[in-house]
PDB file of C-alpha atoms in Angstrom:
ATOM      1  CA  UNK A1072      -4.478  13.836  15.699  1.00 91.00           C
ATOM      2  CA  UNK A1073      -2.271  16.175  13.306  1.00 94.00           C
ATOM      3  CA  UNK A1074       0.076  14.904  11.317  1.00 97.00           C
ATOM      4  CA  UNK A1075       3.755  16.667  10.313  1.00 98.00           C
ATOM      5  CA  UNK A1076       5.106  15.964   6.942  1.00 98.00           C
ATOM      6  CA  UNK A1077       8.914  16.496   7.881  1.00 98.00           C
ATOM      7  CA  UNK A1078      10.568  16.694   4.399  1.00 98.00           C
ATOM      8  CA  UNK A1079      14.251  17.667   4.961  1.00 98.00           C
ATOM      9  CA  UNK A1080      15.988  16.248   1.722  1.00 98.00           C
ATOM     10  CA  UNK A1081      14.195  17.022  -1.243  1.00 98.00           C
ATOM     11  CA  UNK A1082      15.854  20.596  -1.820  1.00 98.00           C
ATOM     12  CA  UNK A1083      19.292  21.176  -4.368  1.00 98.00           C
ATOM     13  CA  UNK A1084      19.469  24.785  -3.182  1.00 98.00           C
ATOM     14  CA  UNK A1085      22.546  26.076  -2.053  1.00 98.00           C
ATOM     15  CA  UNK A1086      22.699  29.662  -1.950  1.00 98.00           C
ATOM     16  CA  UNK A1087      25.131  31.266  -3.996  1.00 97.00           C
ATOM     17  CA  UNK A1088      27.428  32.592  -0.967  1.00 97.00           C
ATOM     18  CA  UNK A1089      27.940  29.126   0.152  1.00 97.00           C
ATOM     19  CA  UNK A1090      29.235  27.738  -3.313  1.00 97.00           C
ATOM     20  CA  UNK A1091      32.896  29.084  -2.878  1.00 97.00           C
ATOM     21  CA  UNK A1092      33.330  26.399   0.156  1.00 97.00           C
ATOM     22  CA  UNK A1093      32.972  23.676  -1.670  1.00 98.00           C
ATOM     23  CA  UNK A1094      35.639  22.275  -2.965  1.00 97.00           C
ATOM     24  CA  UNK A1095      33.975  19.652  -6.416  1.00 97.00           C
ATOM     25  CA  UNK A1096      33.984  20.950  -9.928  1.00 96.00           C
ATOM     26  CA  UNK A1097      30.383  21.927 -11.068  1.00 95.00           C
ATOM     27  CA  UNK A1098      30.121  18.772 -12.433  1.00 97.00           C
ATOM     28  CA  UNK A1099      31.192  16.699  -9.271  1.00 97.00           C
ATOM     29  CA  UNK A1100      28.487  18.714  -7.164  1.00 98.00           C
ATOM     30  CA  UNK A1101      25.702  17.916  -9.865  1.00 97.00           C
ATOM     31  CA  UNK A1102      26.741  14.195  -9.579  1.00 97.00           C
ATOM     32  CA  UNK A1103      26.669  14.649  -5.811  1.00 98.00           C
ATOM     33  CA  UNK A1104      22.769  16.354  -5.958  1.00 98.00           C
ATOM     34  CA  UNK A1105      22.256  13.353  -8.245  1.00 98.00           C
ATOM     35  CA  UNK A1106      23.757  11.158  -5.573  1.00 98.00           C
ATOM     36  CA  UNK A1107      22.398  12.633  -2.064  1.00 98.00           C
ATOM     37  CA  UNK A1108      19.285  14.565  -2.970  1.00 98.00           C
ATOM     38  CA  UNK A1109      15.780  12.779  -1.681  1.00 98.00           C
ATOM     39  CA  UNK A1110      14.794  13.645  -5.208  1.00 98.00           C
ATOM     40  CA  UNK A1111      10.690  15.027  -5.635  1.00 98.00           C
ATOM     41  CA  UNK A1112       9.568  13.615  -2.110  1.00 98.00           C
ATOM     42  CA  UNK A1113       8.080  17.409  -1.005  1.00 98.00           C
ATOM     43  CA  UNK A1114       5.770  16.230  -4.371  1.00 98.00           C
ATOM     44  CA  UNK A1115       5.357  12.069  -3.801  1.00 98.00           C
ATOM     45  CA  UNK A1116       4.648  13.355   0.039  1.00 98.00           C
ATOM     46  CA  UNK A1117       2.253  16.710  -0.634  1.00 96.00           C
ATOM     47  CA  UNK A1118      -0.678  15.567   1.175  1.00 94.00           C
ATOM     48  CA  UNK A1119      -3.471  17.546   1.809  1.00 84.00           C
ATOM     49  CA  UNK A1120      -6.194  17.888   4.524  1.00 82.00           C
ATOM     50  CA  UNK A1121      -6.739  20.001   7.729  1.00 81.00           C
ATOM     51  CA  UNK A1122      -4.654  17.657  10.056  1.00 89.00           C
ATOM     52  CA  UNK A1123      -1.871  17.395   7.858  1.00 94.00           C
ATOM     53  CA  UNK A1124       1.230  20.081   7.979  1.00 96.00           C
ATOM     54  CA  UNK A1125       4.356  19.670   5.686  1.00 97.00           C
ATOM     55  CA  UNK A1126       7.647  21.183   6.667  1.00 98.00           C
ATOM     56  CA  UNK A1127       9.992  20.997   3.868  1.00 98.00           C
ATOM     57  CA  UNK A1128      13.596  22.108   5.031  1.00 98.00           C
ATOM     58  CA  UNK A1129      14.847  24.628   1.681  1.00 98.00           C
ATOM     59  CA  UNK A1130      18.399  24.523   1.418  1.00 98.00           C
ATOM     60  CA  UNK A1131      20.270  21.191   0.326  1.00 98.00           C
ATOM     61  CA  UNK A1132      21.393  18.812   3.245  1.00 98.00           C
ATOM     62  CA  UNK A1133      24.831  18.865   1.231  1.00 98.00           C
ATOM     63  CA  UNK A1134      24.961  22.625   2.654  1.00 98.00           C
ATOM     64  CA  UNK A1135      23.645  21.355   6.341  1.00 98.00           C
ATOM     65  CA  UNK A1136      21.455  18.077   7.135  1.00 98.00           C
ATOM     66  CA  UNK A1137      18.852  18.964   9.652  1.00 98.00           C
ATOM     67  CA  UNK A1138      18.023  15.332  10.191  1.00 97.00           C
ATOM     68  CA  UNK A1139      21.393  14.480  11.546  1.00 96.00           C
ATOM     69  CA  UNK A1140      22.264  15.537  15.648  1.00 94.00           C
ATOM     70  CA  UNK A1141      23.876  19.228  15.991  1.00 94.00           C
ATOM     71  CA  UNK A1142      26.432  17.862  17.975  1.00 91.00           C
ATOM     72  CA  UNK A1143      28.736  15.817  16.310  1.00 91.00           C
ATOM     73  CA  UNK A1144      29.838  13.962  19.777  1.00 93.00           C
ATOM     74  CA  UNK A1145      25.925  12.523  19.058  1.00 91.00           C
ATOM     75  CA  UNK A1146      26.080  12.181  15.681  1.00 93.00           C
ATOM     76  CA  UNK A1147      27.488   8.374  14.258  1.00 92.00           C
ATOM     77  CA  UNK A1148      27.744   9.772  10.570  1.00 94.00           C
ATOM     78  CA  UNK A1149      30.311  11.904  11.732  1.00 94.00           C
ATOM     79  CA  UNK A1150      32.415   9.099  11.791  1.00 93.00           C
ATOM     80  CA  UNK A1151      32.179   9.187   7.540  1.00 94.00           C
ATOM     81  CA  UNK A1152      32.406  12.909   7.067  1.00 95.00           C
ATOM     82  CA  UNK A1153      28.610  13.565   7.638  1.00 96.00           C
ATOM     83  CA  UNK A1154      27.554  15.513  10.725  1.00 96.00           C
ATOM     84  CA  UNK A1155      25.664  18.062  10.300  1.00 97.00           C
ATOM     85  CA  UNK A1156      27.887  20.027   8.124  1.00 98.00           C
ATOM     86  CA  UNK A1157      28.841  17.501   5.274  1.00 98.00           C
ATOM     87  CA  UNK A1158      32.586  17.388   5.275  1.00 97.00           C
ATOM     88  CA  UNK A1159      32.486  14.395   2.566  1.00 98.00           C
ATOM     89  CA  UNK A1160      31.044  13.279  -0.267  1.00 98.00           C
ATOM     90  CA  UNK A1161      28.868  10.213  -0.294  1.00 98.00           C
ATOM     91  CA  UNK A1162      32.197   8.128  -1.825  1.00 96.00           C
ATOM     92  CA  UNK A1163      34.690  10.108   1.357  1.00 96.00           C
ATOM     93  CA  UNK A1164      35.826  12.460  -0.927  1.00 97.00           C
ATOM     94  CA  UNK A1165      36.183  16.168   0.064  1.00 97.00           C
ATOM     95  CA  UNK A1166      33.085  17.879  -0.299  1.00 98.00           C
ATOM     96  CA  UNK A1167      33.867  21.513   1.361  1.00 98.00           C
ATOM     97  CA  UNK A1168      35.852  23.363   3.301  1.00 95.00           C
ATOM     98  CA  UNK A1169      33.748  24.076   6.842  1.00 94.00           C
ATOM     99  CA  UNK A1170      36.105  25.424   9.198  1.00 91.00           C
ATOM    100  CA  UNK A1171      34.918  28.943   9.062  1.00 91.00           C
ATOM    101  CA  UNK A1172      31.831  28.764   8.162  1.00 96.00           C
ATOM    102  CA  UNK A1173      30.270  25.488  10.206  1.00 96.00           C
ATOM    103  CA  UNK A1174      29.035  27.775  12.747  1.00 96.00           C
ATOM    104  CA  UNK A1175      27.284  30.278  10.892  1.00 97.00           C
ATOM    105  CA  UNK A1176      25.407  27.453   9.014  1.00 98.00           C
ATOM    106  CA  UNK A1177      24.546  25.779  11.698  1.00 98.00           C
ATOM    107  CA  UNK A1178      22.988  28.911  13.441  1.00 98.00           C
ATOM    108  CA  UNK A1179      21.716  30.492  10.407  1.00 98.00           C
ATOM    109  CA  UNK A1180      19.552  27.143   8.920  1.00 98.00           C
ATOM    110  CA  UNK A1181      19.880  24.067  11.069  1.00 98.00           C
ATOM    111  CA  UNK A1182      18.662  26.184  14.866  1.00 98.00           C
ATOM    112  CA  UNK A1183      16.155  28.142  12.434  1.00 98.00           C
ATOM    113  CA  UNK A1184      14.850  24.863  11.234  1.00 98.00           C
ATOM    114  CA  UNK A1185      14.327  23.321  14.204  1.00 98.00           C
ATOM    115  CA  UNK A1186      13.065  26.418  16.140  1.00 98.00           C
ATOM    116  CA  UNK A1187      10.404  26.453  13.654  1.00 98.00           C
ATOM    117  CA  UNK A1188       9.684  22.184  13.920  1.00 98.00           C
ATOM    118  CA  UNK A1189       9.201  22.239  17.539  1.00 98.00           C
ATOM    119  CA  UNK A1190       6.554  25.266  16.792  1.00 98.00           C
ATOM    120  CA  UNK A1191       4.901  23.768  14.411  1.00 98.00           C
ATOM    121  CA  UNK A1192       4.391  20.160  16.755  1.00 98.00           C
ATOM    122  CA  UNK A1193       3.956  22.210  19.819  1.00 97.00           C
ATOM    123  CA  UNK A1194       1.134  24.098  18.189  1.00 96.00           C
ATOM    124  CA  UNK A1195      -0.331  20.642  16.449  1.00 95.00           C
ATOM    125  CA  UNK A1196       0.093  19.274  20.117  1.00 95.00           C
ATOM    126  CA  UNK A1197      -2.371  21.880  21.707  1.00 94.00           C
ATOM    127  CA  UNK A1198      -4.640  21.815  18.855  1.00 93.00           C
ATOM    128  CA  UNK A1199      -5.069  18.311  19.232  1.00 92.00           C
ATOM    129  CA  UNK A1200      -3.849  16.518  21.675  1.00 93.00           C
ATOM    130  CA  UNK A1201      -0.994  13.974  19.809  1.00 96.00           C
ATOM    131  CA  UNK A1202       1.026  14.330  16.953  1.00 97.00           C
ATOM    132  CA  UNK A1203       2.276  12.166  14.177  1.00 98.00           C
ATOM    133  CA  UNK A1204       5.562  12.898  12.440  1.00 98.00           C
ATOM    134  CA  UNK A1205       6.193  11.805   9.574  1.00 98.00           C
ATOM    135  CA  UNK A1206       9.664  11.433   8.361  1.00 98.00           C
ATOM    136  CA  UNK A1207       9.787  11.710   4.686  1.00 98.00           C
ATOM    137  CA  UNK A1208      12.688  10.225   2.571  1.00 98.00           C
ATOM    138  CA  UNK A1209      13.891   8.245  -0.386  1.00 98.00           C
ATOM    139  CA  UNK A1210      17.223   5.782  -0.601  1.00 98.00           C
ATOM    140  CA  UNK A1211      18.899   4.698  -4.279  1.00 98.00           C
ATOM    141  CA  UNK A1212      18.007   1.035  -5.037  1.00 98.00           C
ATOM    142  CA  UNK A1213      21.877   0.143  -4.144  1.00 97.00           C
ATOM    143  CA  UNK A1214      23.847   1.179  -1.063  1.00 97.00           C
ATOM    144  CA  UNK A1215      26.281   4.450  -1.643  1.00 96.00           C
ATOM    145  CA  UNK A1216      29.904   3.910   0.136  1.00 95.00           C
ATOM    146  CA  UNK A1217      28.829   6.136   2.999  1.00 93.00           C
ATOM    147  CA  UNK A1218      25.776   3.901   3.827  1.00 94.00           C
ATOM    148  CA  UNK A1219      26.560   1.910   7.418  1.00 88.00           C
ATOM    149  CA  UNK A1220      24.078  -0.713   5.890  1.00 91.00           C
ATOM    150  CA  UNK A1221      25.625  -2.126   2.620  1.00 95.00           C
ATOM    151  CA  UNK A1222      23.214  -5.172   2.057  1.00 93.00           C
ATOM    152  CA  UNK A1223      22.535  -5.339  -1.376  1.00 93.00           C
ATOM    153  CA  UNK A1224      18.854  -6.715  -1.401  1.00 94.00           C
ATOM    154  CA  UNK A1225      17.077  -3.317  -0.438  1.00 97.00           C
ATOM    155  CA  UNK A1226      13.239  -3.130   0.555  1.00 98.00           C
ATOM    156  CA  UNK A1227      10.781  -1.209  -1.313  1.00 98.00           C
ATOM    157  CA  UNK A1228       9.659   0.797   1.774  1.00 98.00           C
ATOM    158  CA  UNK A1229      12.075   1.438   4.560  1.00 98.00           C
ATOM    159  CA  UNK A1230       9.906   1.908   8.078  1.00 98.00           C
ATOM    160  CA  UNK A1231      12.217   3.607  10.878  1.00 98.00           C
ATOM    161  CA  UNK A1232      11.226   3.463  14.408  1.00 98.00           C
ATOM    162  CA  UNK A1233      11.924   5.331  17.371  1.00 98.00           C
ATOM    163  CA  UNK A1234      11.973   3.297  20.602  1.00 97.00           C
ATOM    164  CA  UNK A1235      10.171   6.073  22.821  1.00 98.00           C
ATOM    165  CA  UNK A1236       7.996   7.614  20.085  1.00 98.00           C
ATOM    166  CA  UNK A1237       6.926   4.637  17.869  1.00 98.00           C
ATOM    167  CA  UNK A1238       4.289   2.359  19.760  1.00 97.00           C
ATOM    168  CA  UNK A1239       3.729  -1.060  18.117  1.00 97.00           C
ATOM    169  CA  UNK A1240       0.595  -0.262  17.035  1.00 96.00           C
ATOM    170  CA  UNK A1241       1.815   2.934  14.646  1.00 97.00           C
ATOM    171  CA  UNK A1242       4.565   1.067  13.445  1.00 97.00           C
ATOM    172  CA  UNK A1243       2.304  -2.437  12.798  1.00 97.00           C
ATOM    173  CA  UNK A1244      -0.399  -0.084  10.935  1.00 97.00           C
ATOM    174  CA  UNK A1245       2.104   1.217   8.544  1.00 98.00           C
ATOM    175  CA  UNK A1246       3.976  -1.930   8.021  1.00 98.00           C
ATOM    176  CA  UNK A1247       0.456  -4.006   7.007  1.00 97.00           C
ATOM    177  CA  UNK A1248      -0.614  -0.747   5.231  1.00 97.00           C
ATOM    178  CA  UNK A1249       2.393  -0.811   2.899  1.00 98.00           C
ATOM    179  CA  UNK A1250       2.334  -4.888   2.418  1.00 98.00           C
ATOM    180  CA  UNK A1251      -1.304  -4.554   1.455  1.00 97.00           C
ATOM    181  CA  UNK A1252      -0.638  -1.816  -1.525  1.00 97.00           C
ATOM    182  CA  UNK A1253       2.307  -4.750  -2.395  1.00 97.00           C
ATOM    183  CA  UNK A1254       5.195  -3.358  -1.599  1.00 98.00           C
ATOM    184  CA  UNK A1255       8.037  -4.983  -0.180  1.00 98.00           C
ATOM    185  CA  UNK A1256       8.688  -4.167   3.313  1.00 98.00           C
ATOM    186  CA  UNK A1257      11.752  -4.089   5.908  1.00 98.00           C
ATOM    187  CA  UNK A1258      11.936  -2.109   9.403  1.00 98.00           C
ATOM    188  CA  UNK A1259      15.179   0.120  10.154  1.00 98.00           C
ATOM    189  CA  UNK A1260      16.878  -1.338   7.367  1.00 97.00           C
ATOM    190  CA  UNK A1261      18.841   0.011   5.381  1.00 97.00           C
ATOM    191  CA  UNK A1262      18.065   3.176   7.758  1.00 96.00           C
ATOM    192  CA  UNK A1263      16.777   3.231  10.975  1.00 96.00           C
ATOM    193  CA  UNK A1264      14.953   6.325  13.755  1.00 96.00           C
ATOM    194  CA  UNK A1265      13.078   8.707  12.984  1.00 98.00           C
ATOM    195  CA  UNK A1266      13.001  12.533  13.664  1.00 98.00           C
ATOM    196  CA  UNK A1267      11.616  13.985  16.929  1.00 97.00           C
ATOM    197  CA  UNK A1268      12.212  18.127  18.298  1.00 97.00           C
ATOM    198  CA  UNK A1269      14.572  17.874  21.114  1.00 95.00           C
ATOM    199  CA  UNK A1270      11.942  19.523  22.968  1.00 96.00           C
ATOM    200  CA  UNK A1271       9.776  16.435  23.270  1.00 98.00           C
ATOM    201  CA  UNK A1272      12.501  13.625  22.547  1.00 96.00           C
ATOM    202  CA  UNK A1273      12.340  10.517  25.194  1.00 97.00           C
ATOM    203  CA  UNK A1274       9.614  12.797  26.932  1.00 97.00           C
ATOM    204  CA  UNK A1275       6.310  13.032  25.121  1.00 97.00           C
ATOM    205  CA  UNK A1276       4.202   9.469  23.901  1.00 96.00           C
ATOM    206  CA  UNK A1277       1.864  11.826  22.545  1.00 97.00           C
ATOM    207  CA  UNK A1278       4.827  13.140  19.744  1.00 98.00           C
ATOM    208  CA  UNK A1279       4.480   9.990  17.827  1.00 98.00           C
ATOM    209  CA  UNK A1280       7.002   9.301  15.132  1.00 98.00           C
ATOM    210  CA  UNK A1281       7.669   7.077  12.140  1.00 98.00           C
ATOM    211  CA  UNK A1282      10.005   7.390   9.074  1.00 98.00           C
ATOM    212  CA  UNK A1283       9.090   6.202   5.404  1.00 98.00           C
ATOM    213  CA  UNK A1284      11.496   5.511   3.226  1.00 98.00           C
ATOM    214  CA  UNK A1285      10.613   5.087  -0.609  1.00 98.00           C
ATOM    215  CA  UNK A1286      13.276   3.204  -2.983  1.00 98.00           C
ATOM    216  CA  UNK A1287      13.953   5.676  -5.712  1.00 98.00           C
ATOM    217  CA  UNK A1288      13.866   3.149  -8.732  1.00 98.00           C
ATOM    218  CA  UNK A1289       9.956   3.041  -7.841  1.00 98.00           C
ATOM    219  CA  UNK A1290       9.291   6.386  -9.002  1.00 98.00           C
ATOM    220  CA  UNK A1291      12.055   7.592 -10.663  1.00 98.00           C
ATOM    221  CA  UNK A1292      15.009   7.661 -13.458  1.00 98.00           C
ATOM    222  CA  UNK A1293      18.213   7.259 -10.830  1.00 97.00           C
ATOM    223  CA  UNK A1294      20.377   8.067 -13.493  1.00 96.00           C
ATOM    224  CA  UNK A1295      19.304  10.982 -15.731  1.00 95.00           C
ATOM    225  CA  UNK A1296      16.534  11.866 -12.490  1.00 96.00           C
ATOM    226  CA  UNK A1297      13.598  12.030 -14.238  1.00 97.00           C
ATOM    227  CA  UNK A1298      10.363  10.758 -12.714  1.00 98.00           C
ATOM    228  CA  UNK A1299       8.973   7.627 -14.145  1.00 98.00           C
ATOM    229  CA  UNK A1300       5.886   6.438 -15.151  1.00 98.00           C
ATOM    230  CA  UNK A1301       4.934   5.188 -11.806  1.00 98.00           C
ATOM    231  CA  UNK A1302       5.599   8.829 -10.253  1.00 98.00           C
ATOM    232  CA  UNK A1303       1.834   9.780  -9.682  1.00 98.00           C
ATOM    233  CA  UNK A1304       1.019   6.015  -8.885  1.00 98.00           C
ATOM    234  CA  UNK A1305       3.203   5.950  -5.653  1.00 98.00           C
ATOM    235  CA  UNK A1306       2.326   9.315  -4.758  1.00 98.00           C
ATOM    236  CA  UNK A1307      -1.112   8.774  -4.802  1.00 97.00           C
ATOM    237  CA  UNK A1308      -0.462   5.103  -2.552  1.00 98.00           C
ATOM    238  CA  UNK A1309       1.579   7.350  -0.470  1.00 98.00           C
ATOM    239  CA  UNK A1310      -1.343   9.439   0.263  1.00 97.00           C
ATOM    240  CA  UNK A1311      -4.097   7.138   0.220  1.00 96.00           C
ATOM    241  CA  UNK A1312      -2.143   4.972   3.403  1.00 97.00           C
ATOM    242  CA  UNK A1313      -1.473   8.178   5.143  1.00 96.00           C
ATOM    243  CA  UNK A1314      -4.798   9.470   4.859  1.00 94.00           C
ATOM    244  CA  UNK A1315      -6.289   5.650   6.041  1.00 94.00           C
ATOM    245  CA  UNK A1316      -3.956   6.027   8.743  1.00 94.00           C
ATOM    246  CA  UNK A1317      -5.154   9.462   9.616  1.00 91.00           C
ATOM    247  CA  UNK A1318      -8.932   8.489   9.538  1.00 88.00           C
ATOM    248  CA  UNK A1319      -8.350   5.347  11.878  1.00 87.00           C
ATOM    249  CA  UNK A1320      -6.667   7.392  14.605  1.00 81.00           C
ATOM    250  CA  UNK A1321      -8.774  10.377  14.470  1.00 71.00           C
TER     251      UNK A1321
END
């Protein structure tokens, strides 16, 4: 088995071409990184080993979310202002002006993106056989105003499943995994899925996929976004249970 570290929201990056379209004050957009940004989970997720591949997406999902459908007819956070290209902020205000450029961002980094995640499984997949995704992400302890799930009393880990690509036993093994290391655990809630290439969605088993979640208060500062003393603690529990998980399956 390989296993894909999919890391699409850890990056601030917006390249300096873009900035004009957006329509906050320097100091709204920092608030809004503060606000949106899976902050350091390319770091609490940097696992190494053979079998193990992380794709970290390098542009900020407040310039274009690769995690979210390309269509918006598909997509249910376009409802809120959040397809693909953000068109709100995470409180509905306006974030940037897309009309001309929507397009050109989708083609340029959200087809690029993916072109290069189904290459990277399909490779994995003839290397050896079955693939695990891993979809790597962190929520803020309470619910932002965007959030479809606004229950206050938030899990430690969020586990999202897939009905086609997440058999029982992947999603049981991470769930006991994570209760045994003591953390508090809840399945697709607040958030729910996880990521699969079109190319293989509702038609390969062996393209497993499960999405961990980490609460940000765990390992980090949410308000000045510093990392905390727990930082390497978690990161290190992160790695040992995917690296158990890894060894089971081989």
């Amino acid at each position: 088995m390989s296993i894909v570290l999919h890391i699409p929201h850890a990056s601030k990056h917006i390249p300096d071409e873009y900035l004009k379209y957006f329509t906050l004050s320097k100091k709204d957009l920092e608030i809004e990184f503060l606000k949106m940004t899976d902050h350091f989970t390319d770091e609490l997720f940097d696992v190494s080993g053979d079998n193990v591949h992380q794709l970290k997406f390098p542009i900020s999902r407040l310039l274009v979310d690769v995690e979210r459908f390309e269509k918006d007819e598909l997509e249910p956070m376009c409802k809120v202002g959040m397809g693909c290209v953000y068109e709100k902020t995470h409180d509905g205000n306006s974030l940037k002006n897309v009309e001309n450029i929507k397009d050109e961002l989708i083609n340029k980094f959200y087809k690029t993106h993916h072109e290069n995640f189904t290459k990277i499984v399909n490779t994995k997949l003839k290397q050896n056989n079955k693939v695990l995704i891993i979809d790597c992400h962190s929520f803020p302890k309470y619910p932002l105003p965007y959030e479809l799930n606004q229950e206050m009393d938030r899990p430690e880990i969020c586990i999202g499943t897939d009905n086609f690509h997440t058999s029982e036993k992947l999603r049981n093994s991470f769930g006991k995994l994570f209760e045994k290391s003591n953390f508090t655990v809840k399945f697709n809630a607040p958030f729910k899925g996880s990521i699969v290439p079109i190319k293989f969605y509702n038609k390969d088993k062996e393209v497993q996929s499960i999405m961990i979640e980490v609460r940000r208060d765990l390992y980090m500062d949410e308000h000045s976004r510093q990392k905390n003393k727990n930082f390497n603690k978690i990161k290190k529990t992160l790695e040992k249970i995917i690296n158990v998980y890894l060894n089971e399956h081989r």
